[in-house]
Amino acid sequence: MQQRKLGPFQVGAIGLGCMNLSHAYGVPPSPEVGEAVLLRALELGVTHFDTAALYGFGANETLVGRVLGKHRSRYTLASKCGMTGVDGKRVIDGRPATIKRTCEEALQRLQTDVIDLYYLHRWDKVVPIEDSMGAMADLVREGKIRSIGLSEVSADTLRRAHAVHPVAALQTEYSLWTRNPEIAVLDACRELGVSFVAFSPVARGFLAGALTDPAQVAAFEAKDIRRAMPRFQSAHFAANLRLLDGYLGLAREAGCTPAQLALAWLLAKGTDILPIPGTTSLAHLEENLKAADVALAPDLVARLEALINARTVSGPRYPAATQVEIDTEEFAA
């Protein structure tokens, strides 16, 4: 696979987001399925694995550590702090003591002495970003993490954090249907030399082309976070479905699958962009990784962007209660 820079590391252009092996999209697969996906990814040349304390409230870090710990020298390990499970509930807590405790717990679960890239999963807005970054800088000095990342923050917050300690990578949602990074933070990353990691690059499955009927959304499992996401609800979903025929036609023209088209578009947006699609399927894993071989003509990219963009996609990406927790720039209504 082609290589790209992730902070101080060189990794495969497409990484693996490990979240849905333990979290977020209904009942997670069995540990055996999770193990098979992780090992096959490693075998296929994935060298960037992304997890977090939040995912499965520690279960995902435990899975990654158990399965990949013995292969630790073969990949770059990213995890996250600042948002964890407490008494069965998701809690954002960016206090320095919490960050340091979470890191100690993560090191044990991940079966490693050091985490290569450690993100602040969410900025806790009651704690100055400088205080949270100070704690993470301490972890670098102590040799417990090698570099620092931020997730779902604005360009202004990135600059404030970077003034405390260099930020290696910024992670946020970026896909054809979530273009918010193009407002300001992507430019700020390039100005500061910060790698950009794109999560949900296939639009939480929408751009894979398999969700074509509102009945499928109605059948999402009770714990599937998409149930609460406006773009998958009622009139918004119906409006977004109207984009799909044109999108599938462009995938056929490009000679690739719909998911590969979504990933190839991101790869074409800059060599500093690293998508981390997640999957529970070996077939989808192999399909996603082959997107690195898809070259898109500039004209096709232009037609893609004209079809799916901030003006044509219906609905905000998060429900209101979640939206207030993030710091990313938003398009004007």
C-alpha positions as CSV (number, residue, x, y, z in Angstrom):
1,M,0.0,0.0,0.0
2,Q,1.1,3.6,-0.6
3,Q,2.5,5.3,2.5
4,R,1.6,8.5,4.1
5,K,2.9,10.6,6.9
6,L,1.0,10.4,10.2
7,G,2.8,12.9,12.5
8,P,6.3,11.4,12.9
9,F,5.3,8.0,11.5
10,Q,5.0,6.5,8.0
11,V,1.8,4.4,7.7
12,G,-0.3,2.9,5.0
13,A,-2.6,5.4,3.3
14,I,-5.7,3.7,4.6
15,G,-5.8,2.7,8.2
16,L,-8.4,0.7,10.2
17,G,-10.9,2.4,12.6
18,C,-11.5,-0.3,15.2
19,M,-14.5,1.2,16.9
20,N,-17.3,-0.9,15.4
21,L,-15.6,-4.1,16.4
22,S,-16.8,-3.2,19.9
23,H,-19.1,-0.2,19.8
24,A,-21.6,2.1,18.2
25,Y,-23.4,0.2,15.4
26,G,-25.6,-2.2,17.4
27,V,-24.5,-5.5,19.0
28,P,-20.7,-5.8,18.2
29,P,-19.4,-8.9,16.5
30,S,-17.9,-11.8,18.5
31,P,-14.3,-11.5,19.7
32,E,-13.4,-14.2,17.2
33,V,-14.7,-12.0,14.3
34,G,-12.9,-9.0,15.7
35,E,-9.7,-11.0,15.9
36,A,-10.0,-12.1,12.3
37,V,-10.6,-8.6,11.0
38,L,-7.6,-7.2,12.9
39,L,-5.2,-10.0,11.8
40,R,-6.4,-9.8,8.2
41,A,-5.8,-6.1,8.2
42,L,-2.3,-6.6,9.4
43,E,-1.7,-9.3,6.8
44,L,-2.9,-6.9,4.1
45,G,-0.5,-4.2,5.0
46,V,-2.5,-2.0,7.4
47,T,0.0,-0.3,9.7
48,H,-2.3,2.3,11.3
49,F,-4.9,1.0,13.9
50,D,-7.1,3.5,15.7
51,T,-8.9,2.7,18.9
52,A,-10.1,4.6,22.0
53,A,-10.9,4.1,25.7
54,L,-14.5,4.9,24.9
55,Y,-15.1,2.1,22.4
56,G,-16.9,-0.7,24.3
57,F,-15.8,1.1,27.5
58,G,-12.4,-0.4,27.3
59,A,-13.3,-3.5,25.4
60,N,-11.9,-2.3,22.1
61,E,-8.5,-1.5,23.5
62,T,-8.5,-4.9,25.2
63,L,-9.3,-6.6,21.9
64,V,-6.6,-4.7,20.1
65,G,-4.0,-5.4,22.8
66,R,-4.9,-9.1,23.0
67,V,-4.8,-9.7,19.2
68,L,-2.1,-7.3,18.0
69,G,0.1,-6.9,21.1
70,K,2.4,-9.7,20.0
71,H,2.9,-7.8,16.7
72,R,3.5,-4.4,18.2
73,S,6.5,-3.5,16.1
74,R,4.6,-3.9,12.9
75,Y,2.1,-1.0,13.3
76,T,1.4,2.5,14.5
77,L,-1.0,2.4,17.5
78,A,-3.5,5.3,18.0
79,S,-5.9,5.6,20.9
80,K,-7.8,8.3,22.7
81,C,-8.6,9.7,26.1
82,G,-10.9,12.4,27.4
83,M,-14.1,10.5,26.7
84,T,-14.7,7.3,28.5
85,G,-17.4,5.1,30.0
86,V,-18.2,5.8,33.7
87,D,-20.9,3.6,35.4
88,G,-22.3,2.6,32.0
89,K,-22.5,6.2,30.6
90,R,-20.3,8.2,28.2
91,V,-18.5,11.0,30.0
92,I,-16.3,13.7,28.6
93,D,-13.5,14.6,31.1
94,G,-10.4,16.4,30.1
95,R,-8.9,17.0,33.6
96,P,-5.2,16.3,33.7
97,A,-5.6,13.6,36.4
98,T,-8.3,11.8,34.4
99,I,-6.1,11.9,31.2
100,K,-3.2,10.4,33.0
101,R,-5.2,7.7,34.7
102,T,-6.9,6.8,31.4
103,C,-3.5,6.5,29.7
104,E,-2.3,4.1,32.4
105,E,-5.4,1.9,32.0
106,A,-5.0,2.0,28.2
107,L,-1.4,0.9,28.3
108,Q,-2.4,-2.2,30.3
109,R,-5.3,-3.0,28.0
110,L,-3.3,-2.5,24.9
111,Q,-0.4,-4.6,26.2
112,T,2.2,-2.0,25.4
113,D,4.7,0.3,27.0
114,V,3.9,3.2,24.8
115,I,1.1,4.5,22.6
116,D,2.3,6.0,19.3
117,L,-0.4,8.6,18.9
118,Y,-2.7,9.6,21.7
119,Y,-5.7,11.8,21.0
120,L,-7.8,14.0,23.2
121,H,-11.1,12.4,22.0
122,R,-13.2,15.5,22.8
123,W,-12.2,18.8,24.2
124,D,-13.9,19.1,27.6
125,K,-15.0,22.7,27.4
126,V,-15.0,23.3,31.2
127,V,-11.2,22.5,31.2
128,P,-8.9,24.9,29.2
129,I,-7.4,23.1,26.3
130,E,-4.0,24.3,27.5
131,D,-4.5,22.2,30.7
132,S,-5.5,19.0,28.9
133,M,-2.6,19.5,26.5
134,G,-0.2,20.0,29.4
135,A,-1.1,16.7,30.8
136,M,-0.6,15.0,27.5
137,A,2.7,16.7,27.1
138,D,3.7,15.2,30.5
139,L,2.9,11.8,29.1
140,V,5.2,12.4,26.1
141,R,8.0,13.5,28.5
142,E,7.4,10.3,30.6
143,G,7.7,8.1,27.5
144,K,4.1,6.8,27.8
145,I,3.0,8.3,24.5
146,R,5.0,9.3,21.5
147,S,2.8,12.0,20.0
148,I,-0.4,14.0,20.6
149,G,-3.5,14.2,18.6
150,L,-6.8,16.1,18.8
151,S,-10.3,15.0,17.7
152,E,-13.3,17.1,16.6
153,V,-11.8,20.6,17.4
154,S,-11.8,23.9,15.5
155,A,-8.9,25.6,13.9
156,D,-8.7,28.1,16.8
157,T,-8.5,25.3,19.4
158,L,-5.9,23.5,17.3
159,R,-3.7,26.6,17.3
160,R,-4.1,27.1,21.1
161,A,-3.2,23.4,21.7
162,H,-0.3,23.5,19.3
163,A,1.2,26.4,21.2
164,V,1.5,24.2,24.3
165,H,2.9,21.2,22.5
166,P,3.2,20.2,18.9
167,V,0.1,18.4,17.6
168,A,0.9,15.5,15.4
169,A,-2.5,14.7,14.0
170,L,-6.1,16.0,14.0
171,Q,-9.0,13.6,13.6
172,T,-12.5,14.5,12.6
173,E,-15.3,13.3,10.4
174,Y,-14.6,14.0,6.7
175,S,-16.3,12.5,3.7
176,L,-18.2,13.7,0.6
177,W,-21.3,14.3,2.8
178,T,-19.4,15.9,5.8
179,R,-17.3,18.7,4.4
180,N,-16.9,20.7,7.6
181,P,-13.1,20.4,7.7
182,E,-12.9,22.4,4.5
183,I,-14.2,25.5,6.4
184,A,-11.0,26.1,8.3
185,V,-9.4,23.2,10.2
186,L,-7.9,21.4,7.2
187,D,-6.1,24.6,6.2
188,A,-4.9,25.1,9.8
189,C,-3.5,21.6,9.8
190,R,-1.6,22.3,6.6
191,E,-0.3,25.6,8.0
192,L,1.0,23.8,11.2
193,G,2.2,20.6,9.6
194,V,-0.5,18.5,11.3
195,S,-1.7,15.2,9.7
196,F,-5.4,14.9,9.1
197,V,-7.2,11.7,9.9
198,A,-10.7,11.2,8.4
199,F,-13.1,9.1,10.4
200,S,-16.4,7.9,9.0
201,P,-15.0,8.3,5.5
202,V,-17.8,6.2,4.0
203,A,-20.5,8.4,5.6
204,R,-21.4,5.8,8.3
205,G,-22.1,3.3,5.5
206,F,-24.3,5.5,3.4
207,L,-21.7,5.9,0.7
208,A,-21.2,2.1,0.5
209,G,-24.4,2.1,-1.5
210,A,-26.2,-0.7,0.4
211,L,-28.6,1.5,2.4
212,T,-31.3,2.2,-0.2
213,D,-34.6,1.8,1.7
214,P,-35.9,3.6,4.8
215,A,-37.0,0.2,6.1
216,Q,-33.3,-0.7,6.5
217,V,-32.8,2.3,8.7
218,A,-35.9,1.5,10.7
219,A,-34.4,-2.0,11.3
220,F,-31.2,-0.6,12.8
221,E,-30.4,-2.3,16.1
222,A,-31.4,-0.4,19.3
223,K,-27.8,0.5,20.1
224,D,-26.9,1.7,16.6
225,I,-25.9,5.4,17.0
226,R,-27.3,6.2,13.5
227,R,-30.8,5.9,14.9
228,A,-30.3,9.3,16.5
229,M,-28.4,10.9,13.6
230,P,-30.6,13.3,11.7
231,R,-29.3,12.3,8.3
232,F,-30.7,8.8,8.7
233,Q,-34.1,10.0,9.9
234,S,-37.4,10.4,8.0
235,A,-37.4,13.3,5.5
236,H,-33.7,13.8,5.7
237,F,-32.9,10.2,4.7
238,A,-35.4,10.3,1.9
239,A,-33.7,13.5,0.5
240,N,-30.3,11.9,0.8
241,L,-31.4,8.8,-1.0
242,R,-32.1,11.0,-4.0
243,L,-28.3,11.6,-4.3
244,L,-27.5,7.9,-4.4
245,D,-28.4,7.0,-8.0
246,G,-26.0,9.6,-9.4
247,Y,-23.3,8.6,-6.9
248,L,-23.6,4.9,-7.9
249,G,-23.4,5.9,-11.5
250,L,-20.1,7.8,-10.9
251,A,-18.7,4.7,-9.1
252,R,-19.5,2.6,-12.2
253,E,-17.8,5.2,-14.3
254,A,-14.7,5.1,-12.1
255,G,-14.6,1.3,-12.3
256,C,-14.8,0.8,-8.5
257,T,-17.3,0.1,-5.8
258,P,-19.2,2.9,-4.1
259,A,-17.2,2.5,-0.9
260,Q,-13.9,2.6,-2.8
261,L,-15.1,5.8,-4.6
262,A,-15.7,7.5,-1.2
263,L,-12.2,6.6,0.0
264,A,-10.5,7.4,-3.3
265,W,-12.0,10.8,-3.2
266,L,-10.5,11.5,0.2
267,L,-7.1,10.2,-0.9
268,A,-7.3,12.5,-3.9
269,K,-7.9,15.5,-1.6
270,G,-4.4,15.6,-0.3
271,T,-1.4,13.3,0.6
272,D,-1.8,14.6,4.2
273,I,-5.3,13.0,4.6
274,L,-5.5,9.5,6.1
275,P,-8.9,7.8,6.1
276,I,-9.7,5.1,8.7
277,P,-12.7,3.2,7.6
278,G,-14.1,0.6,10.0
279,T,-15.8,-2.7,9.3
280,T,-16.7,-6.0,10.8
281,S,-16.5,-7.8,7.4
282,L,-13.4,-9.4,5.9
283,A,-14.8,-8.8,2.4
284,H,-15.4,-5.1,3.1
285,L,-12.0,-4.8,4.7
286,E,-10.3,-6.0,1.5
287,E,-12.6,-3.9,-0.7
288,N,-11.8,-0.7,1.3
289,L,-8.0,-1.3,1.1
290,K,-8.1,-1.6,-2.6
291,A,-9.4,2.0,-2.8
292,A,-5.7,3.0,-2.5
293,D,-5.3,1.7,-6.1
294,V,-8.2,3.8,-7.5
295,A,-7.2,6.9,-9.5
296,L,-9.9,9.5,-10.1
297,A,-10.0,11.9,-13.0
298,P,-10.2,15.5,-12.0
299,D,-13.5,15.9,-14.0
300,L,-15.1,13.0,-12.1
301,V,-13.9,14.5,-8.7
302,A,-15.6,17.8,-9.7
303,R,-18.9,16.0,-10.6
304,L,-18.8,14.1,-7.3
305,E,-18.3,17.3,-5.3
306,A,-21.1,19.0,-7.2
307,L,-23.4,16.1,-6.5
308,I,-22.7,15.6,-2.8
309,N,-21.7,18.6,-0.7
310,A,-22.8,20.7,2.3
311,R,-25.7,22.2,0.2
312,T,-27.1,19.0,-1.2
313,V,-26.9,16.8,1.9
314,S,-30.0,17.0,4.1
315,G,-29.7,17.2,7.9
316,P,-27.0,17.9,10.4
317,R,-24.5,15.2,11.1
318,Y,-25.2,15.0,14.9
319,P,-28.3,15.4,17.0
320,A,-28.4,18.6,19.0
321,A,-27.2,17.1,22.3
322,T,-24.1,15.7,20.6
323,Q,-23.4,18.8,18.5
324,V,-22.8,20.9,21.6
325,E,-20.1,18.6,22.7
326,I,-17.9,19.1,19.7
327,D,-15.9,22.1,18.7
328,T,-15.7,21.9,14.9
329,E,-16.7,24.7,12.6
330,E,-20.2,24.5,11.1
331,F,-21.6,25.7,7.8
332,A,-24.1,28.6,8.1
333,A,-27.7,27.3,8.1
